[in-house]
Amino acid sequence: MLKKNNIRKNIFWIIDSLKGGDIKSHLKEINMILDDPVSKRAKKIQNNNLRNILKHATNTTPYYKNYNNTHSVLDFPVIKKTLIQDNFEQFQSLEYKNKNKFKVSTSGSTGFPFFLFQDKNKRNRNKADVIHFLKHCNHEIGNKLYDLGVWIEKKSTLKSLFQNIFLIDISKLSNERIINFLRNLEKDSNSNKAILGYVSAFETIIKFLETNNKRVDNIKLNSIITNSEYLSPKTKTLLGD
């Protein structure tokens, strides 16, 4: 099993290398900045990145064009995502408006639905961010990951198997689905696996276990990673147990 996971990881980086190595390049920068954030080099890169994004916003988006004389992010207004969605054209970069982009969206399961576009560079940067933080959670590319979320667009079965990522749709998290999910976890002999998901999904699973006086003792996990919502100390403790 470990051998297969390593093969997946190696293939991922080979593909990235063949495409120009952008993800690895972003990952090296992210690792350097976050592992030593107070270093002169890290601060210089952070300041340059911030300056470039502010310049890009004021020079290429209609909404921010009136802020082209500002020099600090503190001079920019605090906005809500509803403002962006209601005035989407005003926030689109004219430089990228007619170029190939990837649509990224949230389901709205915890609030207001939101979508935006990413270019290839931003998409690769985001992938590098995820790789960095997953590693800090004891998870490596190629290891099995159970992802609890609301899926508007699902990965193909073949792609999921290749990436070793299994999607669990929490919008349909009935008692029967919880039982099947936990049963599959118990049967999964892979010791290098992790679960990623919304806090509310884990709370639903915990409530089901408490209500039915059940325990799960035979699941070997590297880590449980929560996202999107506030993780209470109680839920954190119960997940650890």
PDB file of C-alpha atoms in Angstrom:
ATOM      1  CA  MET A   1       0.000   0.000   0.000  1.00  0.00           C
ATOM      2  CA  LEU A   2       2.810   2.411   0.879  1.00  0.00           C
ATOM      3  CA  LYS A   3       4.476   1.591  -2.427  1.00  0.00           C
ATOM      4  CA  LYS A   4       1.316   2.522  -4.345  1.00  0.00           C
ATOM      5  CA  ASN A   5       1.044   5.781  -2.417  1.00  0.00           C
ATOM      6  CA  ASN A   6       4.641   6.673  -3.261  1.00  0.00           C
ATOM      7  CA  ILE A   7       4.004   5.865  -6.914  1.00  0.00           C
ATOM      8  CA  ARG A   8       1.031   8.254  -6.900  1.00  0.00           C
ATOM      9  CA  LYS A   9       3.160  10.979  -5.312  1.00  0.00           C
ATOM     10  CA  ASN A  10       5.994  10.501  -7.794  1.00  0.00           C
ATOM     11  CA  ILE A  11       3.598  10.572 -10.752  1.00  0.00           C
ATOM     12  CA  PHE A  12       2.076  13.806  -9.446  1.00  0.00           C
ATOM     13  CA  TRP A  13       5.462  15.536  -9.358  1.00  0.00           C
ATOM     14  CA  ILE A  14       6.523  14.088 -12.713  1.00  0.00           C
ATOM     15  CA  ILE A  15       3.385  15.509 -14.320  1.00  0.00           C
ATOM     16  CA  ASP A  16       4.015  18.871 -12.650  1.00  0.00           C
ATOM     17  CA  SER A  17       7.611  18.836 -13.928  1.00  0.00           C
ATOM     18  CA  LEU A  18       6.463  18.079 -17.473  1.00  0.00           C
ATOM     19  CA  LYS A  19       4.090  21.055 -17.251  1.00  0.00           C
ATOM     20  CA  GLY A  20       6.854  23.400 -16.126  1.00  0.00           C
ATOM     21  CA  GLY A  21       7.141  22.665 -12.405  1.00  0.00           C
ATOM     22  CA  ASP A  22       4.892  25.551 -11.350  1.00  0.00           C
ATOM     23  CA  ILE A  23       3.357  23.768  -8.348  1.00  0.00           C
ATOM     24  CA  LYS A  24       6.773  22.761  -6.980  1.00  0.00           C
ATOM     25  CA  SER A  25       8.060  26.309  -7.488  1.00  0.00           C
ATOM     26  CA  HIS A  26       5.104  27.763  -5.588  1.00  0.00           C
ATOM     27  CA  LEU A  27       5.507  25.136  -2.859  1.00  0.00           C
ATOM     28  CA  LYS A  28       9.175  26.030  -2.322  1.00  0.00           C
ATOM     29  CA  GLU A  29       8.246  29.690  -1.868  1.00  0.00           C
ATOM     30  CA  ILE A  30       5.343  28.895   0.466  1.00  0.00           C
ATOM     31  CA  ASN A  31       7.506  26.562   2.558  1.00  0.00           C
ATOM     32  CA  MET A  32      10.213  29.200   2.854  1.00  0.00           C
ATOM     33  CA  ILE A  33       7.800  31.983   3.853  1.00  0.00           C
ATOM     34  CA  LEU A  34       5.725  30.011   6.353  1.00  0.00           C
ATOM     35  CA  ASP A  35       8.624  28.084   7.906  1.00  0.00           C
ATOM     36  CA  ASP A  36      10.525  31.327   8.587  1.00  0.00           C
ATOM     37  CA  PRO A  37       8.015  34.197   8.224  1.00  0.00           C
ATOM     38  CA  VAL A  38      10.151  36.834   9.958  1.00  0.00           C
ATOM     39  CA  SER A  39      13.210  36.383   7.753  1.00  0.00           C
ATOM     40  CA  LYS A  40      14.226  39.272   5.506  1.00  0.00           C
ATOM     41  CA  ARG A  41      13.700  37.174   2.399  1.00  0.00           C
ATOM     42  CA  ALA A  42      10.221  36.071   3.485  1.00  0.00           C
ATOM     43  CA  LYS A  43       9.160  39.629   4.326  1.00  0.00           C
ATOM     44  CA  LYS A  44      10.502  40.910   1.007  1.00  0.00           C
ATOM     45  CA  ILE A  45       8.544  38.309  -0.979  1.00  0.00           C
ATOM     46  CA  GLN A  46       5.372  38.954   1.042  1.00  0.00           C
ATOM     47  CA  ASN A  47       5.637  42.734   0.529  1.00  0.00           C
ATOM     48  CA  ASN A  48       6.274  42.290  -3.191  1.00  0.00           C
ATOM     49  CA  ASN A  49       3.333  39.930  -3.575  1.00  0.00           C
ATOM     50  CA  LEU A  50       1.018  42.278  -1.699  1.00  0.00           C
ATOM     51  CA  ARG A  51       2.201  45.304  -3.671  1.00  0.00           C
ATOM     52  CA  ASN A  52       1.720  43.460  -6.963  1.00  0.00           C
ATOM     53  CA  ILE A  53      -1.817  42.305  -6.151  1.00  0.00           C
ATOM     54  CA  LEU A  54      -2.875  45.803  -5.062  1.00  0.00           C
ATOM     55  CA  LYS A  55      -1.390  47.261  -8.231  1.00  0.00           C
ATOM     56  CA  HIS A  56      -3.113  44.601 -10.314  1.00  0.00           C
ATOM     57  CA  ALA A  57      -6.463  45.332  -8.651  1.00  0.00           C
ATOM     58  CA  THR A  58      -6.300  49.094  -9.177  1.00  0.00           C
ATOM     59  CA  ASN A  59      -4.983  48.864 -12.744  1.00  0.00           C
ATOM     60  CA  THR A  60      -7.234  46.144 -14.142  1.00  0.00           C
ATOM     61  CA  THR A  61     -10.539  46.062 -12.219  1.00  0.00           C
ATOM     62  CA  PRO A  62     -13.241  48.753 -12.504  1.00  0.00           C
ATOM     63  CA  TYR A  63     -14.218  48.547  -8.831  1.00  0.00           C
ATOM     64  CA  TYR A  64     -10.725  49.377  -7.529  1.00  0.00           C
ATOM     65  CA  LYS A  65      -9.651  51.884 -10.180  1.00  0.00           C
ATOM     66  CA  ASN A  66     -10.343  54.806  -7.828  1.00  0.00           C
ATOM     67  CA  TYR A  67      -7.792  53.452  -5.350  1.00  0.00           C
ATOM     68  CA  ASN A  68      -4.793  53.665  -7.701  1.00  0.00           C
ATOM     69  CA  ASN A  69      -3.054  56.223  -5.483  1.00  0.00           C
ATOM     70  CA  THR A  70      -3.155  54.059  -2.370  1.00  0.00           C
ATOM     71  CA  HIS A  71      -0.065  52.304  -1.091  1.00  0.00           C
ATOM     72  CA  SER A  72      -1.384  50.164   1.748  1.00  0.00           C
ATOM     73  CA  VAL A  73      -3.987  47.421   1.976  1.00  0.00           C
ATOM     74  CA  LEU A  74      -5.395  49.373   4.942  1.00  0.00           C
ATOM     75  CA  ASP A  75      -6.565  52.038   2.471  1.00  0.00           C
ATOM     76  CA  PHE A  76      -8.847  49.562   0.715  1.00  0.00           C
ATOM     77  CA  PRO A  77     -12.471  49.056   1.833  1.00  0.00           C
ATOM     78  CA  VAL A  78     -13.694  46.009   3.715  1.00  0.00           C
ATOM     79  CA  ILE A  79     -16.289  44.317   1.511  1.00  0.00           C
ATOM     80  CA  LYS A  80     -18.731  41.410   1.697  1.00  0.00           C
ATOM     81  CA  LYS A  81     -18.859  38.608  -0.842  1.00  0.00           C
ATOM     82  CA  THR A  82     -22.465  39.563  -1.599  1.00  0.00           C
ATOM     83  CA  LEU A  83     -21.123  42.860  -2.961  1.00  0.00           C
ATOM     84  CA  ILE A  84     -18.849  40.950  -5.342  1.00  0.00           C
ATOM     85  CA  GLN A  85     -21.614  38.654  -6.543  1.00  0.00           C
ATOM     86  CA  ASP A  86     -24.035  41.572  -7.069  1.00  0.00           C
ATOM     87  CA  ASN A  87     -21.402  43.560  -8.998  1.00  0.00           C
ATOM     88  CA  PHE A  88     -19.386  40.749 -10.525  1.00  0.00           C
ATOM     89  CA  GLU A  89     -18.404  42.617 -13.708  1.00  0.00           C
ATOM     90  CA  GLN A  90     -16.874  45.395 -11.636  1.00  0.00           C
ATOM     91  CA  PHE A  91     -14.546  42.975  -9.882  1.00  0.00           C
ATOM     92  CA  GLN A  92     -13.356  41.053 -12.938  1.00  0.00           C
ATOM     93  CA  SER A  93      -9.839  41.805 -14.107  1.00  0.00           C
ATOM     94  CA  LEU A  94      -9.929  43.215 -17.643  1.00  0.00           C
ATOM     95  CA  GLU A  95      -6.542  41.607 -18.228  1.00  0.00           C
ATOM     96  CA  TYR A  96      -7.943  38.102 -17.707  1.00  0.00           C
ATOM     97  CA  LYS A  97     -11.593  38.573 -18.668  1.00  0.00           C
ATOM     98  CA  ASN A  98     -11.240  36.918 -22.078  1.00  0.00           C
ATOM     99  CA  LYS A  99      -8.556  34.397 -21.128  1.00  0.00           C
ATOM    100  CA  ASN A 100      -8.972  30.776 -20.096  1.00  0.00           C
ATOM    101  CA  LYS A 101     -10.012  30.511 -16.459  1.00  0.00           C
ATOM    102  CA  PHE A 102     -11.233  27.944 -13.935  1.00  0.00           C
ATOM    103  CA  LYS A 103     -14.493  28.525 -12.095  1.00  0.00           C
ATOM    104  CA  VAL A 104     -14.258  27.939  -8.341  1.00  0.00           C
ATOM    105  CA  SER A 105     -17.351  27.926  -6.165  1.00  0.00           C
ATOM    106  CA  THR A 106     -18.614  27.246  -2.677  1.00  0.00           C
ATOM    107  CA  SER A 107     -21.786  25.316  -2.077  1.00  0.00           C
ATOM    108  CA  GLY A 108     -23.337  27.851   0.267  1.00  0.00           C
ATOM    109  CA  SER A 109     -23.983  25.120   2.811  1.00  0.00           C
ATOM    110  CA  THR A 110     -22.774  27.370   5.630  1.00  0.00           C
ATOM    111  CA  GLY A 111     -23.911  30.701   4.252  1.00  0.00           C
ATOM    112  CA  PHE A 112     -24.107  32.609   0.961  1.00  0.00           C
ATOM    113  CA  PRO A 113     -23.021  30.735  -2.215  1.00  0.00           C
ATOM    114  CA  PHE A 114     -19.977  32.287  -3.859  1.00  0.00           C
ATOM    115  CA  PHE A 115     -18.017  31.763  -7.053  1.00  0.00           C
ATOM    116  CA  LEU A 116     -15.003  33.311  -8.723  1.00  0.00           C
ATOM    117  CA  PHE A 117     -12.456  32.586 -11.444  1.00  0.00           C
ATOM    118  CA  GLN A 118      -8.821  31.543 -11.145  1.00  0.00           C
ATOM    119  CA  ASP A 119      -6.165  31.534 -13.824  1.00  0.00           C
ATOM    120  CA  LYS A 120      -3.736  28.624 -14.150  1.00  0.00           C
ATOM    121  CA  ASN A 121      -1.099  30.291 -11.951  1.00  0.00           C
ATOM    122  CA  LYS A 122      -3.547  30.952  -9.107  1.00  0.00           C
ATOM    123  CA  ARG A 123      -4.864  27.406  -9.402  1.00  0.00           C
ATOM    124  CA  ASN A 124      -1.343  25.999  -9.052  1.00  0.00           C
ATOM    125  CA  ARG A 125      -0.630  28.324  -6.128  1.00  0.00           C
ATOM    126  CA  ASN A 126      -3.736  27.054  -4.381  1.00  0.00           C
ATOM    127  CA  LYS A 127      -2.666  23.446  -4.935  1.00  0.00           C
ATOM    128  CA  ALA A 128       0.727  24.250  -3.412  1.00  0.00           C
ATOM    129  CA  ASP A 129      -0.987  25.856  -0.392  1.00  0.00           C
ATOM    130  CA  VAL A 130      -3.033  22.712   0.174  1.00  0.00           C
ATOM    131  CA  ILE A 131       0.027  20.456  -0.132  1.00  0.00           C
ATOM    132  CA  HIS A 132       1.937  22.557   2.396  1.00  0.00           C
ATOM    133  CA  PHE A 133      -0.772  22.547   5.057  1.00  0.00           C
ATOM    134  CA  LEU A 134      -1.721  18.903   4.560  1.00  0.00           C
ATOM    135  CA  LYS A 135       1.885  17.947   5.200  1.00  0.00           C
ATOM    136  CA  HIS A 136       1.733  19.816   8.500  1.00  0.00           C
ATOM    137  CA  CYS A 137      -1.281  17.619   9.266  1.00  0.00           C
ATOM    138  CA  ASN A 138       0.771  14.480   8.629  1.00  0.00           C
ATOM    139  CA  HIS A 139      -0.689  13.860   5.182  1.00  0.00           C
ATOM    140  CA  GLU A 140       1.310  13.361   1.985  1.00  0.00           C
ATOM    141  CA  ILE A 141       0.262  13.408  -1.667  1.00  0.00           C
ATOM    142  CA  GLY A 142      -0.764   9.907  -2.694  1.00  0.00           C
ATOM    143  CA  ASN A 143      -1.986   8.831   0.734  1.00  0.00           C
ATOM    144  CA  LYS A 144      -5.687   8.095   1.062  1.00  0.00           C
ATOM    145  CA  LEU A 145      -7.910  11.050   1.892  1.00  0.00           C
ATOM    146  CA  TYR A 146     -11.617  10.917   2.747  1.00  0.00           C
ATOM    147  CA  ASP A 147     -13.075  14.328   1.909  1.00  0.00           C
ATOM    148  CA  LEU A 148     -16.397  15.243   3.555  1.00  0.00           C
ATOM    149  CA  GLY A 149     -18.011  18.092   1.640  1.00  0.00           C
ATOM    150  CA  VAL A 150     -20.853  19.306  -0.553  1.00  0.00           C
ATOM    151  CA  TRP A 151     -19.942  18.509  -4.129  1.00  0.00           C
ATOM    152  CA  ILE A 152     -21.383  20.610  -6.938  1.00  0.00           C
ATOM    153  CA  GLU A 153     -19.017  18.976  -9.416  1.00  0.00           C
ATOM    154  CA  LYS A 154     -17.608  15.573  -8.509  1.00  0.00           C
ATOM    155  CA  LYS A 155     -14.319  14.105  -9.631  1.00  0.00           C
ATOM    156  CA  SER A 156     -14.538  11.205 -12.019  1.00  0.00           C
ATOM    157  CA  THR A 157     -14.193   7.772 -10.407  1.00  0.00           C
ATOM    158  CA  LEU A 158     -10.924   7.171 -12.276  1.00  0.00           C
ATOM    159  CA  LYS A 159      -9.477  10.507 -11.149  1.00  0.00           C
ATOM    160  CA  SER A 160     -10.510   9.864  -7.546  1.00  0.00           C
ATOM    161  CA  LEU A 161      -8.829   6.457  -7.565  1.00  0.00           C
ATOM    162  CA  PHE A 162      -5.668   7.877  -9.093  1.00  0.00           C
ATOM    163  CA  GLN A 163      -5.486  10.696  -6.540  1.00  0.00           C
ATOM    164  CA  ASN A 164      -6.561   8.342  -3.730  1.00  0.00           C
ATOM    165  CA  ILE A 165      -9.258  10.820  -2.705  1.00  0.00           C
ATOM    166  CA  PHE A 166     -12.746   9.611  -1.828  1.00  0.00           C
ATOM    167  CA  LEU A 167     -15.566  12.158  -1.758  1.00  0.00           C
ATOM    168  CA  ILE A 168     -18.333  11.842   0.823  1.00  0.00           C
ATOM    169  CA  ASP A 169     -21.353  14.058   0.099  1.00  0.00           C
ATOM    170  CA  ILE A 170     -22.462  15.502   3.449  1.00  0.00           C
ATOM    171  CA  SER A 171     -25.609  17.039   1.966  1.00  0.00           C
ATOM    172  CA  LYS A 172     -27.025  13.502   2.124  1.00  0.00           C
ATOM    173  CA  LEU A 173     -25.498  12.426   5.426  1.00  0.00           C
ATOM    174  CA  SER A 174     -28.284  10.123   6.619  1.00  0.00           C
ATOM    175  CA  ASN A 175     -27.819   7.559   9.403  1.00  0.00           C
ATOM    176  CA  GLU A 176     -27.425   4.842   6.784  1.00  0.00           C
ATOM    177  CA  ARG A 177     -24.685   6.790   4.993  1.00  0.00           C
ATOM    178  CA  ILE A 178     -22.894   7.419   8.286  1.00  0.00           C
ATOM    179  CA  ILE A 179     -22.986   3.700   9.090  1.00  0.00           C
ATOM    180  CA  ASN A 180     -21.616   2.826   5.646  1.00  0.00           C
ATOM    181  CA  PHE A 181     -18.898   5.476   5.910  1.00  0.00           C
ATOM    182  CA  LEU A 182     -17.721   4.263   9.325  1.00  0.00           C
ATOM    183  CA  ARG A 183     -17.911   0.637   8.197  1.00  0.00           C
ATOM    184  CA  ASN A 184     -15.721   1.414   5.187  1.00  0.00           C
ATOM    185  CA  LEU A 185     -13.232   3.183   7.439  1.00  0.00           C
ATOM    186  CA  GLU A 186     -13.025   0.144   9.705  1.00  0.00           C
ATOM    187  CA  LYS A 187     -12.482  -2.150   6.738  1.00  0.00           C
ATOM    188  CA  ASP A 188      -9.815   0.100   5.246  1.00  0.00           C
ATOM    189  CA  SER A 189      -6.472  -1.445   6.194  1.00  0.00           C
ATOM    190  CA  ASN A 190      -4.517   1.546   4.878  1.00  0.00           C
ATOM    191  CA  SER A 191      -2.822   3.081   7.928  1.00  0.00           C
ATOM    192  CA  ASN A 192      -1.735   6.229   6.074  1.00  0.00           C
ATOM    193  CA  LYS A 193      -5.108   7.845   5.647  1.00  0.00           C
ATOM    194  CA  ALA A 194      -6.776  11.041   6.777  1.00  0.00           C
ATOM    195  CA  ILE A 195     -10.229  12.585   6.885  1.00  0.00           C
ATOM    196  CA  LEU A 196     -10.877  16.162   5.777  1.00  0.00           C
ATOM    197  CA  GLY A 197     -14.245  17.827   6.184  1.00  0.00           C
ATOM    198  CA  TYR A 198     -16.654  20.410   7.505  1.00  0.00           C
ATOM    199  CA  VAL A 199     -16.967  20.619  11.275  1.00  0.00           C
ATOM    200  CA  SER A 200     -20.734  20.224  10.970  1.00  0.00           C
ATOM    201  CA  ALA A 201     -20.239  16.861   9.238  1.00  0.00           C
ATOM    202  CA  PHE A 202     -18.104  15.581  12.085  1.00  0.00           C
ATOM    203  CA  GLU A 203     -20.619  16.906  14.617  1.00  0.00           C
ATOM    204  CA  THR A 204     -23.401  15.010  12.829  1.00  0.00           C
ATOM    205  CA  ILE A 205     -21.351  11.803  12.974  1.00  0.00           C
ATOM    206  CA  ILE A 206     -20.534  12.338  16.673  1.00  0.00           C
ATOM    207  CA  LYS A 207     -24.200  12.985  17.481  1.00  0.00           C
ATOM    208  CA  PHE A 208     -25.174   9.766  15.678  1.00  0.00           C
ATOM    209  CA  LEU A 209     -22.608   7.774  17.697  1.00  0.00           C
ATOM    210  CA  GLU A 210     -23.726   9.314  20.999  1.00  0.00           C
ATOM    211  CA  THR A 211     -27.437   8.852  20.257  1.00  0.00           C
ATOM    212  CA  ASN A 212     -26.961   5.215  19.339  1.00  0.00           C
ATOM    213  CA  ASN A 213     -24.393   4.534  22.081  1.00  0.00           C
ATOM    214  CA  LYS A 214     -21.794   3.441  19.557  1.00  0.00           C
ATOM    215  CA  ARG A 215     -18.013   3.723  19.453  1.00  0.00           C
ATOM    216  CA  VAL A 216     -15.486   3.444  16.643  1.00  0.00           C
ATOM    217  CA  ASP A 217     -12.276   1.903  17.908  1.00  0.00           C
ATOM    218  CA  ASN A 218     -10.687   0.161  14.943  1.00  0.00           C
ATOM    219  CA  ILE A 219      -9.939   3.060  12.631  1.00  0.00           C
ATOM    220  CA  LYS A 220      -6.291   3.904  12.021  1.00  0.00           C
ATOM    221  CA  LEU A 221      -5.891   7.524  10.949  1.00  0.00           C
ATOM    222  CA  ASN A 222      -2.939   9.832  10.489  1.00  0.00           C
ATOM    223  CA  SER A 223      -5.126  12.847  11.127  1.00  0.00           C
ATOM    224  CA  ILE A 224      -8.577  14.419  11.103  1.00  0.00           C
ATOM    225  CA  ILE A 225      -8.597  17.832   9.422  1.00  0.00           C
ATOM    226  CA  THR A 226     -11.525  20.214   9.822  1.00  0.00           C
ATOM    227  CA  ASN A 227     -12.292  23.229   7.666  1.00  0.00           C
ATOM    228  CA  SER A 228     -14.795  25.992   6.840  1.00  0.00           C
ATOM    229  CA  GLU A 229     -16.423  26.176  10.283  1.00  0.00           C
ATOM    230  CA  TYR A 230     -15.558  26.824  13.931  1.00  0.00           C
ATOM    231  CA  LEU A 231     -14.178  23.783  15.740  1.00  0.00           C
ATOM    232  CA  SER A 232     -15.359  23.829  19.349  1.00  0.00           C
ATOM    233  CA  PRO A 233     -13.098  22.415  22.100  1.00  0.00           C
ATOM    234  CA  LYS A 234     -15.738  19.777  22.832  1.00  0.00           C
ATOM    235  CA  THR A 235     -15.870  18.528  19.221  1.00  0.00           C
ATOM    236  CA  LYS A 236     -12.075  18.545  19.041  1.00  0.00           C
ATOM    237  CA  THR A 237     -11.853  16.432  22.181  1.00  0.00           C
ATOM    238  CA  LEU A 238     -14.481  13.945  20.990  1.00  0.00           C
ATOM    239  CA  LEU A 239     -12.754  13.546  17.637  1.00  0.00           C
ATOM    240  CA  GLY A 240      -9.501  12.865  19.446  1.00  0.00           C
ATOM    241  CA  ASP A 241     -11.143  10.176  21.547  1.00  0.00           C
TER     242      ASP A 241
END
